[in-house]
Short mmCIF file of C-alpha atoms in Angstrom, two decimals:
data_model
loop_
_atom_site.label_atom_id
_atom_site.label_comp_id
_atom_site.label_asym_id
_atom_site.label_seq_id
_atom_site.Cartn_x
_atom_site.Cartn_y
_atom_site.Cartn_z
CA MET A 12 -4.17 16.22 40.14
CA SER A 13 -1.18 13.57 41.63
CA LYS A 14 -2.39 11.31 44.95
CA ASN A 15 0.78 9.70 46.78
CA PHE A 16 -0.17 6.00 47.29
CA ASN A 17 2.52 4.92 49.48
CA SER A 18 1.39 4.84 53.03
CA PRO A 19 2.31 2.96 56.00
CA ASN A 20 -0.97 2.78 57.25
CA PHE A 21 -2.16 0.86 54.23
CA ILE A 22 -0.44 -2.41 55.11
CA GLU A 23 -0.73 -1.77 59.00
CA PRO A 24 -3.34 -2.70 59.70
CA LEU A 25 -5.26 -3.11 56.53
CA ASN A 26 -7.03 -0.30 56.35
CA ILE A 27 -10.45 -0.84 54.69
CA PHE A 28 -10.35 2.97 53.23
CA ASN A 29 -7.18 2.90 52.32
CA VAL A 30 -7.99 -0.61 50.86
CA ILE A 31 -11.41 1.65 48.27
CA GLY A 32 -9.05 4.76 48.25
CA THR A 33 -6.22 3.27 46.46
CA ALA A 34 -8.15 0.31 44.58
CA MET A 35 -10.58 3.14 42.95
CA GLY A 36 -7.30 5.09 42.59
CA LEU A 37 -6.43 2.21 39.78
CA TYR A 38 -9.36 2.07 38.54
CA ARG A 39 -9.42 5.30 37.47
CA CYS A 40 -5.94 5.29 35.85
CA HIS A 41 -6.47 1.88 34.23
CA LEU A 42 -9.87 2.15 33.39
CA LYS A 43 -9.90 1.59 29.42
CA LYS A 44 -7.44 -1.35 29.53
CA TYR A 45 -9.44 -3.16 32.53
CA PHE A 46 -12.92 -2.33 30.64
CA LEU A 47 -12.22 -3.90 27.06
CA ILE A 48 -10.34 -6.70 29.54
CA ALA A 49 -13.74 -7.21 31.22
CA LEU A 50 -15.65 -6.88 28.40
CA LYS A 51 -13.94 -9.57 26.51
CA ALA A 52 -14.39 -11.54 29.97
CA CYS A 53 -18.08 -11.30 29.37
CA VAL A 54 -18.35 -12.39 25.46
CA TRP A 55 -16.43 -15.17 26.26
CA LEU A 56 -19.30 -15.87 28.65
CA LEU A 57 -20.82 -17.19 25.67
CA VAL A 58 -18.95 -20.23 25.18
CA PRO A 59 -19.60 -22.48 27.52
CA ILE A 60 -17.18 -24.39 29.47
CA TYR A 61 -13.99 -23.30 27.92
CA GLY A 62 -15.64 -19.48 27.50
CA TRP A 63 -16.26 -19.57 31.58
CA VAL A 64 -12.85 -20.60 32.29
CA LYS A 65 -11.18 -17.95 29.48
CA PHE A 66 -14.21 -15.89 32.14
CA TYR A 67 -12.41 -16.58 34.56
CA ALA A 68 -8.80 -16.03 33.80
CA LEU A 69 -9.18 -13.11 32.53
CA LEU A 70 -11.05 -11.11 35.53
CA ALA A 71 -8.07 -12.80 37.73
CA LEU A 72 -5.73 -11.04 34.99
CA ILE A 73 -6.75 -7.91 35.84
CA SER A 74 -6.08 -8.51 39.36
CA ARG A 75 -2.59 -9.68 38.36
CA LEU A 76 -2.43 -6.45 36.42
CA SER A 77 -3.19 -4.38 39.43
CA PHE A 78 -0.62 -5.86 41.33
CA GLY A 79 1.95 -5.14 39.33
CA GLU A 80 1.12 -1.70 39.66
CA LEU A 81 1.34 -1.57 42.78
CA VAL A 82 4.76 -3.51 43.65
CA ASN A 83 5.96 -0.99 40.50
CA GLN A 84 6.23 -3.57 38.17
CA PRO A 85 3.96 -3.21 35.72
CA GLU A 86 2.82 -5.84 33.42
CA SER A 87 1.64 -5.34 29.55
CA VAL A 88 -1.53 -6.94 28.94
CA SER A 89 -0.44 -9.63 26.65
CA SER A 90 2.51 -10.69 28.85
CA GLY A 91 0.18 -11.42 31.31
CA GLU A 92 -2.50 -13.27 29.57
CA ARG A 93 -0.16 -15.42 28.09
CA PHE A 94 0.71 -15.83 31.89
CA VAL A 95 -3.10 -16.95 32.91
CA ASN A 96 -3.71 -17.94 29.44
CA SER A 97 -0.58 -20.96 30.56
CA ARG A 98 -2.68 -21.59 32.92
CA LEU A 99 -5.77 -22.22 32.21
CA TRP A 100 -6.04 -25.83 33.31
CA ASP A 101 -5.47 -24.65 36.67
CA PHE A 102 -8.16 -22.01 36.54
CA PHE A 103 -10.89 -24.78 35.36
CA VAL A 104 -9.56 -27.03 37.95
CA ASN A 105 -9.85 -24.15 40.54
CA MET A 106 -12.82 -23.55 39.53
CA ILE A 107 -14.27 -27.02 39.53
CA PHE A 108 -12.98 -27.62 43.20
CA MET A 109 -14.64 -23.90 44.08
CA VAL A 110 -18.23 -24.49 42.82
CA ALA A 111 -18.10 -28.19 44.53
CA ILE A 112 -17.10 -27.14 47.57
CA GLY A 113 -19.62 -23.67 47.30
CA LEU A 114 -22.27 -26.68 46.86
CA CYS A 115 -21.29 -29.02 49.83
CA VAL A 116 -20.62 -26.08 51.91
CA GLY A 117 -24.66 -24.64 50.73
CA VAL A 118 -25.61 -28.17 51.48
CA VAL A 119 -24.56 -28.28 55.43
CA PHE A 120 -25.71 -24.74 55.82
CA LYS A 121 -29.25 -25.07 54.67
CA LEU A 122 -29.66 -28.97 56.59
CA ILE A 123 -28.46 -27.13 60.18
CA GLY A 124 -30.96 -24.56 58.93
CA GLY A 125 -33.74 -26.21 58.25
CA LEU A 126 -33.30 -29.30 60.98
CA LEU A 127 -33.04 -26.34 63.54
CA ILE A 128 -36.23 -24.25 62.11
CA GLY A 129 -37.75 -27.75 61.79
CA ILE A 130 -37.54 -28.53 65.86
CA SER A 131 -38.97 -24.85 66.10
CA GLU A 132 -42.07 -25.64 64.21
CA ILE A 133 -42.26 -28.37 66.11
CA LEU A 134 -41.92 -27.07 69.32
CA ILE A 135 -44.40 -24.30 68.50
CA SER A 136 -47.27 -26.84 67.28
CA GLN A 137 -46.52 -28.16 70.81
CA ASP A 138 -46.67 -25.34 72.75
CA VAL A 139 -48.71 -22.33 71.49
CA THR A 140 -48.11 -20.10 73.98
CA VAL A 141 -47.01 -16.20 72.85
CA THR A 142 -44.07 -16.23 74.70
CA ASN A 143 -43.02 -19.22 73.64
CA ARG A 144 -43.41 -18.77 70.11
CA ILE A 145 -41.59 -15.50 69.76
CA ILE A 146 -39.13 -17.69 71.95
CA TYR A 147 -38.91 -20.45 68.88
CA ARG A 148 -39.43 -18.06 66.02
CA LEU A 149 -36.72 -15.85 67.42
CA ILE A 150 -33.93 -19.19 67.66
CA ALA A 151 -35.08 -19.44 63.53
CA ILE A 152 -34.23 -16.29 62.92
CA VAL A 153 -31.08 -17.03 64.40
CA SER A 154 -30.05 -19.94 63.27
CA VAL A 155 -30.79 -18.41 59.70
CA ILE A 156 -28.28 -14.98 60.31
CA ILE A 157 -25.67 -17.69 62.09
CA SER A 158 -25.72 -19.91 58.56
CA CYS A 159 -25.41 -16.86 56.74
CA MET A 160 -22.72 -15.53 57.79
CA GLY A 161 -20.96 -19.15 58.64
CA ILE A 162 -21.27 -18.94 54.50
CA LEU A 163 -20.28 -15.60 53.95
CA TRP A 164 -16.95 -16.57 56.57
CA ILE A 165 -16.36 -19.53 54.41
CA GLY A 166 -16.71 -17.63 51.01
CA ILE A 167 -14.00 -14.52 51.98
CA ARG A 168 -11.82 -17.01 53.37
CA PHE A 169 -11.47 -18.04 49.66
CA TYR A 170 -12.05 -14.80 48.14
CA LEU A 171 -8.18 -14.58 46.76
CA VAL A 172 -7.74 -17.96 45.04
CA ASP A 173 -7.81 -16.42 41.81
CA VAL A 174 -6.18 -13.34 42.23
CA CYS A 175 -3.43 -16.06 44.22
CA LEU A 176 -3.44 -18.54 40.98
CA ALA A 177 -2.69 -15.63 38.05
CA VAL A 178 -0.08 -13.66 40.82
CA GLU A 179 2.10 -16.11 42.46
CA ASP A 180 4.09 -19.52 40.46
CA ASP A 181 3.84 -22.23 42.98
CA VAL A 182 1.16 -22.42 43.72
CA ASN A 183 -1.97 -24.57 40.84
CA GLY A 184 -5.70 -24.89 41.16
CA SER A 185 -5.70 -26.56 44.22
CA SER A 186 -3.26 -25.51 46.80
CA THR A 187 -4.55 -21.96 45.49
CA ILE A 188 -6.97 -22.99 48.19
CA ASN A 189 -5.49 -23.02 50.99
CA ARG A 190 -3.35 -20.22 49.70
CA SER A 191 -5.96 -17.94 49.66
CA TRP A 192 -7.21 -19.64 53.06
CA GLU A 193 -4.07 -18.92 54.76
CA LEU A 194 -3.53 -15.02 53.51
CA SER A 195 -7.36 -14.32 54.78
CA LYS A 196 -6.21 -15.68 58.61
CA GLY A 197 -7.09 -12.93 60.95
CA ASN A 198 -8.46 -10.44 58.59
CA VAL A 199 -11.66 -11.84 57.39
CA GLY A 200 -13.88 -8.86 59.74
CA ARG A 201 -11.45 -6.62 56.99
CA ILE A 202 -12.16 -8.03 54.05
CA VAL A 203 -16.15 -8.34 54.09
CA LEU A 204 -16.34 -5.04 55.39
CA ILE A 205 -14.05 -4.26 52.27
CA PHE A 206 -15.86 -6.41 49.88
CA LEU A 207 -19.46 -4.60 51.13
CA ILE A 208 -17.93 -1.32 50.54
CA GLY A 209 -16.51 -1.85 47.54
CA PHE A 210 -19.91 -3.96 46.12
CA LEU A 211 -21.94 -0.96 47.80
CA ILE A 212 -19.85 1.88 45.30
CA THR A 213 -20.94 -0.47 41.73
CA VAL A 214 -24.54 0.20 43.06
CA PRO A 215 -25.51 3.59 41.40
CA ILE A 216 -23.57 2.24 38.32
CA GLN A 217 -26.01 -0.67 38.35
CA PHE A 218 -28.69 1.92 38.53
CA ILE A 219 -28.83 3.02 35.38
CA ILE A 220 -27.53 0.48 34.15
CA LYS A 221 -31.20 -0.77 34.32
CA ILE A 222 -32.23 2.39 34.06
CA ILE A 223 -31.21 2.30 30.74
CA ILE A 224 -32.22 -1.67 29.93
CA ASN A 225 -35.75 -0.25 30.88
CA ILE A 226 -35.83 2.29 28.52
CA ILE A 227 -34.31 0.84 25.60
CA ILE A 228 -37.23 -2.13 26.67
CA THR A 229 -39.72 -0.22 26.28
CA ILE A 230 -38.85 1.19 22.82
CA ILE A 231 -38.36 -2.03 21.39
CA SER A 232 -41.55 -2.55 22.42
CA ILE A 233 -43.73 0.54 21.17
CA ILE A 234 -41.26 -0.89 17.76
CA GLY A 235 -43.12 -3.74 17.82
CA LEU A 236 -46.63 -2.43 18.96
CA ILE A 237 -46.81 -0.30 15.64
CA ILE A 238 -44.73 -2.63 13.17
CA MET A 239 -46.44 -6.15 14.26
CA PRO A 240 -49.94 -5.40 12.59
CA PHE A 241 -48.59 -4.04 9.42
CA LEU A 242 -46.38 -7.63 9.47
CA ARG A 243 -48.02 -11.06 6.87
CA GLU A 244 -48.30 -14.17 7.94
CA ASN A 245 -44.60 -15.30 5.83
CA ASP A 246 -42.82 -12.11 7.44
CA LEU A 247 -42.30 -14.42 10.34
CA ILE A 248 -38.13 -13.96 9.21
CA PHE A 249 -38.63 -10.48 9.89
CA SER A 250 -39.62 -10.54 13.33
CA LYS A 251 -37.92 -13.38 14.45
CA ILE A 252 -34.59 -11.20 13.42
CA PHE A 253 -36.03 -8.16 14.79
CA SER A 254 -36.25 -10.37 18.57
CA MET A 255 -32.16 -11.10 18.09
CA ILE A 256 -31.67 -8.03 17.10
CA SER A 257 -32.98 -6.91 20.35
CA PHE A 258 -31.88 -9.91 22.83
CA LEU A 259 -28.52 -9.32 21.27
CA LEU A 260 -28.69 -5.16 21.79
CA ILE A 261 -29.78 -5.42 25.63
CA LEU A 262 -27.10 -8.57 26.00
CA GLY A 263 -24.64 -6.10 24.71
CA ILE A 264 -26.09 -3.09 27.05
CA ARG A 265 -25.71 -5.74 29.99
CA PHE A 266 -22.25 -7.07 29.41
CA VAL A 267 -20.83 -3.18 28.99
CA GLY A 268 -22.64 -2.29 31.96
CA VAL A 269 -20.76 -5.42 33.98
CA ALA A 270 -17.59 -4.89 32.08
CA PHE A 271 -17.91 -1.18 34.06
CA ILE A 272 -17.85 -3.04 37.44
CA LEU A 273 -16.09 -6.19 37.77
CA PRO A 274 -12.69 -4.56 36.97
CA PHE A 275 -13.45 -2.56 40.36
CA LEU A 276 -14.08 -5.19 42.60
CA GLN A 277 -10.85 -7.04 41.02
CA THR A 278 -8.99 -4.18 41.96
CA VAL A 279 -9.63 -4.10 45.05
CA LYS A 280 -9.48 -7.75 45.27
CA ALA A 281 -5.64 -7.18 44.47
CA VAL A 282 -5.46 -4.46 47.15
CA VAL A 283 -6.59 -6.71 49.93
CA TYR A 284 -3.99 -9.35 48.31
CA TYR A 285 -1.32 -7.09 48.43
CA GLY A 286 -2.36 -5.71 51.81
CA VAL A 287 -2.46 -9.45 52.98
CA ARG A 288 0.54 -10.65 51.53
CA SER A 289 2.95 -7.29 53.07
CA ARG A 290 1.23 -8.26 56.44
CA HIS A 291 1.97 -12.11 56.38
CA GLU A 292 5.41 -11.62 54.78
CA GLY A 293 6.27 -7.75 54.55
CA LEU A 294 6.76 -8.01 50.73
CA GLY A 295 8.84 -4.40 50.93
CA LEU A 296 7.67 -2.96 48.59
CA GLN A 297 6.40 0.65 47.77
CA LEU A 298 3.03 1.35 46.18
CA ARG A 299 3.38 3.70 42.67
CA ASN A 300 2.27 7.23 42.63
CA HIS A 301 -0.31 7.87 40.08
CA ASP A 302 -1.84 10.84 38.14
CA VAL A 303 -5.58 10.74 39.25
#
């Protein structure tokens, strides 16, 4: 069945369901390609620092490839990977900036929330009437909710940093932060809903993966209980090998599960990026048709 993604409603306004539908279409059409990239990215996580940067860059590559499909400029994996590899230093710088910003924002909101909750607790201890206790508790709850919403709002403003860095020529590890802030202006609410819906779509996959892992852990535990009584003290090496194989098997399944989920989330991000760029700058390009 052929599905047409050339919808003017996709661009203005940034329609939530059109974004999700377009992302799902791209995901289904390029699942194998995106899955292998994501699996490769997950394996790189085992390498400290450099591997983490490669993970970050490879996920951005999925968004770059998805964006290329949307603007009718498809790109091979090797070509796209060469581009993101040429920017590994920028991805590293951006990752450092994002970690630093995340820590600062977390500390600030934690201090503000802790201060408000602390004041409420002091007031409660001084005035023990039931009504005042309820009021102060509500103040504390509202403070926590506002803090969480503030963190989410700021996080969404930085939602597109990796896509900008993977797609645009005139940005670097630091300027891509400003670029994401600029593009997300006026679209925070929609992007939040799109992100939440996209995440909820992946929940069934996460649930299935968890069940599979629990089954494997149970099987491994049963096998261990069966063979352990037959092992002698000098068979500790076999025991360690068995434990290592079990660990690698479970880790591999986790990587495979994550490699199914991440491409969809990155594709959603690419479609959001296309939408906000179209609204802000008018790309004037049409979406491709995909057989899904």
